[in-house]
Amino acid sequence: QVRLVESGGGLVQPGGSLRLSCKASGFNFRLNTVDWYRQPPGNQRELVASITSGQSTNYADSVRGRFTISRDNVRNTLYLQMNNLKPEDTAVYYCHLYRSSSDYWGQGTQVTVNS
């Protein structure tokens, strides 16, 4: 079955960087669009970035120019490089797949930006 496992979250100071990873299994990773979402405390889950099978990318306005989404189709892994982090980036970050009319989510990884 589909499995998405995030890692790489943590506590970082404003202006710092983190790289999140999402290890995927149970489906043909290279053929699917995959996404990063985040859910800030007390707020709804929101789309952060997407990457298609053809490596086209899309970003939320709030992260464009600071975050970079990428994928390794050999390792079946999705990445999110986050630079110049701000306190408003604090959230649980989720890996997401929409496939066969179903949404699949990882367990999430906490990112906290705080001095």
Short mmCIF file of N, CA, C and O in Angstrom, two decimals:
data_model
loop_
_atom_site.label_atom_id
_atom_site.label_comp_id
_atom_site.label_asym_id
_atom_site.label_seq_id
_atom_site.Cartn_x
_atom_site.Cartn_y
_atom_site.Cartn_z
N GLN A 1 0.83 -1.18 0.00
CA GLN A 1 0.00 0.00 0.00
C GLN A 1 0.87 1.24 0.00
O GLN A 1 2.07 1.17 0.29
N VAL A 2 0.26 2.38 -0.29
CA VAL A 2 0.99 3.64 -0.33
C VAL A 2 1.50 3.99 1.06
O VAL A 2 0.78 3.90 2.05
N ARG A 3 2.77 4.36 1.11
CA ARG A 3 3.35 4.80 2.37
C ARG A 3 4.23 6.01 2.09
O ARG A 3 5.03 6.01 1.15
N LEU A 4 4.06 7.03 2.94
CA LEU A 4 4.83 8.27 2.84
C LEU A 4 5.40 8.56 4.22
O LEU A 4 4.63 8.67 5.19
N VAL A 5 6.71 8.68 4.32
CA VAL A 5 7.36 8.86 5.62
C VAL A 5 8.26 10.09 5.56
O VAL A 5 9.29 10.08 4.89
N GLU A 6 7.86 11.13 6.30
CA GLU A 6 8.64 12.37 6.34
C GLU A 6 9.72 12.32 7.41
O GLU A 6 9.56 11.62 8.42
N SER A 7 10.76 13.12 7.19
CA SER A 7 11.81 13.30 8.18
C SER A 7 12.47 14.64 7.93
O SER A 7 12.27 15.26 6.87
N GLY A 8 13.27 15.08 8.90
CA GLY A 8 14.08 16.27 8.70
C GLY A 8 13.60 17.52 9.41
O GLY A 8 14.27 18.56 9.35
N GLY A 9 12.47 17.45 10.08
CA GLY A 9 11.99 18.62 10.81
C GLY A 9 12.83 18.89 12.03
O GLY A 9 13.73 18.12 12.38
N GLY A 10 12.53 20.03 12.68
CA GLY A 10 13.26 20.37 13.89
C GLY A 10 13.07 21.82 14.27
O GLY A 10 12.21 22.51 13.70
N LEU A 11 13.89 22.26 15.21
CA LEU A 11 13.87 23.64 15.68
C LEU A 11 15.01 24.41 15.03
O LEU A 11 16.16 23.94 15.05
N VAL A 12 14.70 25.56 14.46
CA VAL A 12 15.72 26.36 13.78
C VAL A 12 15.46 27.83 14.06
O VAL A 12 14.31 28.24 14.27
N GLN A 13 16.51 28.62 14.08
CA GLN A 13 16.38 30.06 14.29
C GLN A 13 15.92 30.74 13.01
O GLN A 13 16.16 30.24 11.90
N PRO A 14 15.28 31.89 13.13
CA PRO A 14 14.92 32.65 11.93
C PRO A 14 16.15 32.90 11.06
O PRO A 14 17.24 33.20 11.57
N GLY A 15 15.96 32.75 9.76
CA GLY A 15 17.05 32.87 8.80
C GLY A 15 17.77 31.57 8.53
O GLY A 15 18.60 31.51 7.61
N GLY A 16 17.47 30.55 9.29
CA GLY A 16 18.13 29.27 9.13
C GLY A 16 17.52 28.43 8.01
O GLY A 16 16.60 28.86 7.31
N SER A 17 18.06 27.21 7.87
CA SER A 17 17.64 26.30 6.80
C SER A 17 17.36 24.91 7.34
O SER A 17 17.95 24.50 8.36
N LEU A 18 16.48 24.22 6.67
CA LEU A 18 16.22 22.80 6.92
C LEU A 18 15.92 22.13 5.59
O LEU A 18 15.43 22.78 4.66
N ARG A 19 16.20 20.83 5.52
CA ARG A 19 15.78 20.04 4.36
C ARG A 19 14.90 18.90 4.85
O ARG A 19 15.35 18.06 5.64
N LEU A 20 13.68 18.88 4.35
CA LEU A 20 12.76 17.80 4.65
C LEU A 20 12.87 16.72 3.58
O LEU A 20 13.11 17.02 2.40
N SER A 21 12.65 15.48 4.00
CA SER A 21 12.63 14.34 3.07
C SER A 21 11.33 13.57 3.26
O SER A 21 10.76 13.55 4.36
N CYS A 22 10.88 12.95 2.18
CA CYS A 22 9.70 12.08 2.23
C CYS A 22 10.01 10.83 1.42
O CYS A 22 10.15 10.90 0.19
N LYS A 23 10.13 9.72 2.12
CA LYS A 23 10.39 8.44 1.46
C LYS A 23 9.06 7.82 1.08
O LYS A 23 8.18 7.62 1.93
N ALA A 24 8.91 7.51 -0.22
CA ALA A 24 7.65 6.98 -0.74
C ALA A 24 7.79 5.52 -1.12
O ALA A 24 8.86 5.08 -1.59
N SER A 25 6.70 4.77 -0.96
CA SER A 25 6.68 3.37 -1.37
C SER A 25 5.23 2.97 -1.65
O SER A 25 4.29 3.64 -1.25
N GLY A 26 5.09 1.85 -2.36
CA GLY A 26 3.77 1.31 -2.62
C GLY A 26 3.08 1.82 -3.88
O GLY A 26 1.93 1.47 -4.15
N PHE A 27 3.77 2.63 -4.65
CA PHE A 27 3.23 3.13 -5.91
C PHE A 27 4.41 3.53 -6.81
O PHE A 27 5.56 3.60 -6.35
N ASN A 28 4.09 3.81 -8.10
CA ASN A 28 5.15 4.18 -9.04
C ASN A 28 5.47 5.66 -8.87
O ASN A 28 4.88 6.54 -9.52
N PHE A 29 6.41 5.94 -7.99
CA PHE A 29 6.71 7.30 -7.57
C PHE A 29 6.99 8.22 -8.76
O PHE A 29 6.49 9.34 -8.83
N ARG A 30 7.79 7.73 -9.71
CA ARG A 30 8.27 8.62 -10.78
C ARG A 30 7.16 9.09 -11.70
O ARG A 30 7.32 10.07 -12.42
N LEU A 31 6.01 8.43 -11.67
CA LEU A 31 4.92 8.77 -12.58
C LEU A 31 3.89 9.72 -11.97
O LEU A 31 2.92 10.08 -12.64
N ASN A 32 4.09 10.11 -10.73
CA ASN A 32 3.07 10.86 -10.01
C ASN A 32 3.53 12.24 -9.55
O ASN A 32 4.69 12.41 -9.16
N THR A 33 2.59 13.19 -9.57
CA THR A 33 2.81 14.47 -8.91
C THR A 33 2.75 14.25 -7.40
O THR A 33 1.88 13.54 -6.89
N VAL A 34 3.69 14.83 -6.69
CA VAL A 34 3.70 14.76 -5.23
C VAL A 34 3.87 16.18 -4.67
O VAL A 34 4.40 17.06 -5.36
N ASP A 35 3.41 16.37 -3.45
CA ASP A 35 3.31 17.71 -2.88
C ASP A 35 3.83 17.75 -1.45
O ASP A 35 3.87 16.75 -0.74
N TRP A 36 4.13 18.96 -1.02
CA TRP A 36 4.31 19.27 0.39
C TRP A 36 3.18 20.20 0.82
O TRP A 36 2.92 21.21 0.16
N TYR A 37 2.55 19.86 1.91
CA TYR A 37 1.58 20.72 2.58
C TYR A 37 2.11 21.05 3.98
O TYR A 37 3.01 20.38 4.48
N ARG A 38 1.51 22.05 4.60
CA ARG A 38 1.84 22.35 5.99
C ARG A 38 0.58 22.79 6.73
O ARG A 38 -0.36 23.31 6.11
N GLN A 39 0.59 22.58 8.03
CA GLN A 39 -0.52 23.01 8.88
C GLN A 39 0.03 23.78 10.06
O GLN A 39 0.57 23.18 11.01
N PRO A 40 -0.07 25.11 10.01
CA PRO A 40 0.38 25.92 11.15
C PRO A 40 -0.55 25.71 12.34
O PRO A 40 -1.71 25.30 12.17
N PRO A 41 -0.08 26.03 13.54
CA PRO A 41 -0.92 25.85 14.73
C PRO A 41 -2.22 26.64 14.61
O PRO A 41 -2.21 27.83 14.30
N GLY A 42 -3.35 25.96 14.82
CA GLY A 42 -4.64 26.62 14.79
C GLY A 42 -5.15 26.99 13.41
O GLY A 42 -6.15 27.72 13.29
N ASN A 43 -4.48 26.53 12.37
CA ASN A 43 -4.88 26.88 11.01
C ASN A 43 -5.10 25.64 10.15
O ASN A 43 -4.77 24.52 10.55
N GLN A 44 -5.67 25.88 8.97
CA GLN A 44 -5.93 24.77 8.06
C GLN A 44 -4.66 24.36 7.32
O GLN A 44 -3.70 25.13 7.22
N ARG A 45 -4.69 23.14 6.83
CA ARG A 45 -3.58 22.65 6.03
C ARG A 45 -3.55 23.42 4.70
O ARG A 45 -4.59 23.69 4.10
N GLU A 46 -2.34 23.77 4.26
CA GLU A 46 -2.18 24.54 3.03
C GLU A 46 -1.07 23.95 2.17
O GLU A 46 -0.10 23.40 2.67
N LEU A 47 -1.26 24.12 0.86
CA LEU A 47 -0.27 23.64 -0.10
C LEU A 47 0.97 24.53 -0.07
O LEU A 47 0.87 25.75 -0.14
N VAL A 48 2.13 23.89 0.03
CA VAL A 48 3.40 24.62 0.02
C VAL A 48 4.05 24.57 -1.35
O VAL A 48 4.45 25.59 -1.90
N ALA A 49 4.17 23.35 -1.91
CA ALA A 49 4.84 23.19 -3.19
C ALA A 49 4.45 21.86 -3.81
O ALA A 49 4.14 20.91 -3.08
N SER A 50 4.50 21.81 -5.14
CA SER A 50 4.20 20.59 -5.89
C SER A 50 5.27 20.36 -6.93
O SER A 50 5.88 21.32 -7.43
N ILE A 51 5.45 19.09 -7.30
CA ILE A 51 6.35 18.75 -8.39
C ILE A 51 5.74 17.61 -9.20
O ILE A 51 5.28 16.61 -8.63
N THR A 52 5.69 17.79 -10.52
CA THR A 52 5.08 16.79 -11.37
C THR A 52 6.09 15.72 -11.76
O THR A 52 7.30 15.83 -11.48
N SER A 53 5.61 14.71 -12.47
CA SER A 53 6.50 13.66 -12.96
C SER A 53 7.51 14.22 -13.94
O SER A 53 8.62 13.69 -14.06
N GLY A 54 7.15 15.31 -14.61
CA GLY A 54 8.06 15.96 -15.55
C GLY A 54 8.93 17.02 -14.94
O GLY A 54 9.56 17.80 -15.64
N GLN A 55 8.95 17.10 -13.61
CA GLN A 55 9.79 18.02 -12.84
C GLN A 55 9.31 19.47 -12.88
O GLN A 55 10.05 20.36 -12.47
N SER A 56 8.08 19.71 -13.32
CA SER A 56 7.53 21.06 -13.21
C SER A 56 7.15 21.32 -11.75
O SER A 56 6.63 20.44 -11.08
N THR A 57 7.41 22.54 -11.31
CA THR A 57 7.18 22.87 -9.90
C THR A 57 6.21 24.04 -9.75
O THR A 57 6.06 24.87 -10.66
N ASN A 58 5.58 24.09 -8.60
CA ASN A 58 4.66 25.17 -8.27
C ASN A 58 4.82 25.45 -6.78
O ASN A 58 5.00 24.52 -5.98
N TYR A 59 4.76 26.75 -6.42
CA TYR A 59 4.98 27.15 -5.03
C TYR A 59 3.90 28.10 -4.55
O TYR A 59 3.37 28.91 -5.33
N ALA A 60 3.60 28.04 -3.28
CA ALA A 60 2.78 29.07 -2.65
C ALA A 60 3.55 30.38 -2.67
O ALA A 60 4.79 30.40 -2.57
N ASP A 61 2.81 31.48 -2.80
CA ASP A 61 3.46 32.79 -2.86
C ASP A 61 4.32 33.05 -1.61
O ASP A 61 5.37 33.70 -1.70
N SER A 62 3.89 32.53 -0.48
CA SER A 62 4.58 32.80 0.78
C SER A 62 5.96 32.15 0.88
O SER A 62 6.77 32.55 1.72
N VAL A 63 6.23 31.15 0.03
CA VAL A 63 7.52 30.45 0.12
C VAL A 63 8.35 30.57 -1.15
O VAL A 63 9.52 30.17 -1.16
N ARG A 64 7.76 31.11 -2.21
CA ARG A 64 8.49 31.18 -3.49
C ARG A 64 9.76 32.02 -3.32
O ARG A 64 9.76 33.09 -2.72
N GLY A 65 10.87 31.46 -3.81
CA GLY A 65 12.16 32.13 -3.69
C GLY A 65 12.95 31.71 -2.45
O GLY A 65 14.15 31.99 -2.35
N ARG A 66 12.27 31.05 -1.51
CA ARG A 66 12.95 30.58 -0.28
C ARG A 66 12.99 29.05 -0.21
O ARG A 66 13.94 28.49 0.34
N PHE A 67 11.94 28.40 -0.70
CA PHE A 67 11.84 26.94 -0.64
C PHE A 67 12.06 26.36 -2.04
O PHE A 67 11.67 26.98 -3.04
N THR A 68 12.63 25.15 -2.07
CA THR A 68 12.82 24.43 -3.33
C THR A 68 12.37 22.99 -3.16
O THR A 68 12.88 22.28 -2.28
N ILE A 69 11.43 22.58 -4.00
CA ILE A 69 10.97 21.19 -4.00
C ILE A 69 11.75 20.43 -5.07
O ILE A 69 12.03 20.96 -6.15
N SER A 70 12.10 19.19 -4.76
CA SER A 70 12.82 18.35 -5.73
C SER A 70 12.48 16.90 -5.45
O SER A 70 11.89 16.57 -4.42
N ARG A 71 12.87 16.04 -6.40
CA ARG A 71 12.57 14.62 -6.24
C ARG A 71 13.73 13.79 -6.77
O ARG A 71 14.41 14.20 -7.72
N ASP A 72 13.91 12.63 -6.18
CA ASP A 72 14.90 11.64 -6.63
C ASP A 72 14.12 10.39 -6.98
O ASP A 72 13.68 9.66 -6.08
N ASN A 73 13.93 10.16 -8.28
CA ASN A 73 13.10 9.02 -8.71
C ASN A 73 13.83 7.69 -8.59
O ASN A 73 13.17 6.63 -8.73
N VAL A 74 15.11 7.69 -8.34
CA VAL A 74 15.83 6.45 -8.07
C VAL A 74 15.61 6.03 -6.61
O VAL A 74 15.36 4.86 -6.32
N ARG A 75 15.69 7.01 -5.71
CA ARG A 75 15.49 6.74 -4.28
C ARG A 75 14.04 6.85 -3.84
O ARG A 75 13.74 6.64 -2.67
N ASN A 76 13.14 7.18 -4.79
CA ASN A 76 11.71 7.35 -4.45
C ASN A 76 11.54 8.31 -3.27
O ASN A 76 10.80 8.04 -2.30
N THR A 77 12.22 9.42 -3.35
CA THR A 77 12.22 10.38 -2.25
C THR A 77 11.92 11.79 -2.76
O THR A 77 12.44 12.22 -3.79
N LEU A 78 11.08 12.46 -2.01
CA LEU A 78 10.73 13.86 -2.25
C LEU A 78 11.45 14.72 -1.22
O LEU A 78 11.57 14.32 -0.06
N TYR A 79 11.89 15.90 -1.66
CA TYR A 79 12.62 16.80 -0.77
C TYR A 79 11.98 18.18 -0.75
O TYR A 79 11.31 18.59 -1.71
N LEU A 80 12.22 18.89 0.35
CA LEU A 80 11.87 20.30 0.42
C LEU A 80 13.02 21.02 1.12
O LEU A 80 13.22 20.85 2.33
N GLN A 81 13.77 21.79 0.34
CA GLN A 81 14.84 22.61 0.90
C GLN A 81 14.24 23.94 1.31
O GLN A 81 13.66 24.65 0.47
N MET A 82 14.37 24.28 2.58
CA MET A 82 13.77 25.50 3.12
C MET A 82 14.88 26.42 3.62
O MET A 82 15.61 26.05 4.54
N ASN A 83 15.00 27.57 3.00
CA ASN A 83 16.01 28.56 3.37
C ASN A 83 15.35 29.82 3.89
O ASN A 83 14.16 30.06 3.64
N ASN A 84 16.13 30.62 4.59
CA ASN A 84 15.64 31.89 5.14
C ASN A 84 14.30 31.69 5.87
O ASN A 84 13.32 32.40 5.62
N LEU A 85 14.28 30.73 6.76
CA LEU A 85 13.05 30.39 7.46
C LEU A 85 12.60 31.53 8.35
O LEU A 85 13.42 32.25 8.94
N LYS A 86 11.27 31.66 8.45
CA LYS A 86 10.63 32.71 9.23
C LYS A 86 9.73 32.08 10.30
O LYS A 86 9.28 30.94 10.12
N PRO A 87 9.45 32.81 11.37
CA PRO A 87 8.56 32.23 12.40
C PRO A 87 7.21 31.77 11.83
O PRO A 87 6.66 30.76 12.30
N GLU A 88 6.72 32.45 10.80
CA GLU A 88 5.44 32.05 10.21
C GLU A 88 5.52 30.75 9.40
O GLU A 88 4.49 30.25 8.93
N ASP A 89 6.73 30.21 9.23
CA ASP A 89 6.87 28.90 8.59
C ASP A 89 6.66 27.76 9.59
O ASP A 89 6.65 26.59 9.19
N THR A 90 6.51 28.09 10.86
CA THR A 90 6.28 27.06 11.88
C THR A 90 5.00 26.30 11.58
O THR A 90 3.93 26.90 11.42
N ALA A 91 5.11 24.98 11.47
CA ALA A 91 3.97 24.14 11.10
C ALA A 91 4.39 22.68 11.14
O ALA A 91 5.58 22.37 11.22
N VAL A 92 3.40 21.81 11.03
CA VAL A 92 3.67 20.41 10.72
C VAL A 92 3.64 20.28 9.19
O VAL A 92 2.67 20.73 8.55
N TYR A 93 4.69 19.72 8.64
CA TYR A 93 4.82 19.58 7.19
C TYR A 93 4.50 18.13 6.79
O TYR A 93 5.01 17.18 7.40
N TYR A 94 3.66 18.02 5.75
CA TYR A 94 3.17 16.72 5.29
C TYR A 94 3.52 16.49 3.83
O TYR A 94 3.37 17.39 2.99
N CYS A 95 3.88 15.29 3.54
CA CYS A 95 4.02 14.80 2.18
C CYS A 95 2.65 14.33 1.72
O CYS A 95 1.90 13.73 2.51
N HIS A 96 2.31 14.56 0.46
CA HIS A 96 0.96 14.25 -0.04
C HIS A 96 1.01 13.70 -1.44
O HIS A 96 1.80 14.14 -2.29
N LEU A 97 0.11 12.75 -1.68
CA LEU A 97 -0.08 12.16 -3.00
C LEU A 97 -1.59 12.08 -3.25
O LEU A 97 -2.35 11.66 -2.36
N TYR A 98 -2.01 12.49 -4.44
CA TYR A 98 -3.39 12.28 -4.87
C TYR A 98 -3.35 11.28 -6.01
O TYR A 98 -2.74 11.52 -7.05
N ARG A 99 -4.00 10.15 -5.80
CA ARG A 99 -3.90 9.06 -6.79
C ARG A 99 -5.16 8.22 -6.72
O ARG A 99 -5.61 7.87 -5.63
N SER A 100 -5.71 7.90 -7.88
CA SER A 100 -6.90 7.04 -7.96
C SER A 100 -8.02 7.56 -7.06
O SER A 100 -8.64 6.79 -6.30
N SER A 101 -8.25 8.88 -7.14
CA SER A 101 -9.33 9.54 -6.41
C SER A 101 -9.16 9.49 -4.90
O SER A 101 -10.14 9.70 -4.16
N SER A 102 -7.96 9.24 -4.43
CA SER A 102 -7.72 9.20 -2.98
C SER A 102 -6.55 10.09 -2.63
O SER A 102 -5.60 10.24 -3.40
N ASP A 103 -6.63 10.67 -1.45
CA ASP A 103 -5.53 11.45 -0.88
C ASP A 103 -4.74 10.56 0.07
O ASP A 103 -5.32 9.86 0.91
N TYR A 104 -3.42 10.65 -0.04
CA TYR A 104 -2.53 9.92 0.86
C TYR A 104 -1.61 10.92 1.55
O TYR A 104 -1.08 11.83 0.91
N TRP A 105 -1.42 10.73 2.85
CA TRP A 105 -0.63 11.65 3.66
C TRP A 105 0.39 10.87 4.48
O TRP A 105 0.13 9.75 4.92
N GLY A 106 1.53 11.51 4.70
CA GLY A 106 2.46 11.00 5.67
C GLY A 106 2.02 11.39 7.08
O GLY A 106 0.99 12.04 7.27
N GLN A 107 2.86 11.03 8.05
CA GLN A 107 2.52 11.32 9.45
C GLN A 107 2.87 12.75 9.84
O GLN A 107 2.41 13.24 10.87
N GLY A 108 3.67 13.42 9.01
CA GLY A 108 4.05 14.80 9.28
C GLY A 108 5.35 14.91 10.05
O GLY A 108 5.75 14.01 10.78
N THR A 109 6.01 16.05 9.85
CA THR A 109 7.22 16.36 10.60
C THR A 109 7.13 17.82 11.05
O THR A 109 6.77 18.71 10.27
N GLN A 110 7.45 18.07 12.31
CA GLN A 110 7.29 19.39 12.91
C GLN A 110 8.48 20.28 12.56
O GLN A 110 9.64 19.89 12.75
N VAL A 111 8.18 21.47 12.08
CA VAL A 111 9.20 22.51 11.86
C VAL A 111 8.83 23.69 12.76
O VAL A 111 7.71 24.21 12.68
N THR A 112 9.78 24.08 13.59
CA THR A 112 9.57 25.22 14.48
C THR A 112 10.68 26.23 14.25
O THR A 112 11.86 25.89 14.33
N VAL A 113 10.27 27.47 13.93
CA VAL A 113 11.22 28.55 13.68
C VAL A 113 11.06 29.55 14.81
O VAL A 113 10.04 30.24 14.92
N ASN A 114 12.09 29.62 15.65
CA ASN A 114 11.98 30.41 16.87
C ASN A 114 13.37 30.76 17.36
O ASN A 114 14.28 29.92 17.33
N SER A 115 13.53 31.98 17.78
CA SER A 115 14.82 32.38 18.32
C SER A 115 14.89 32.07 19.82
O SER A 115 15.94 32.26 20.43
#
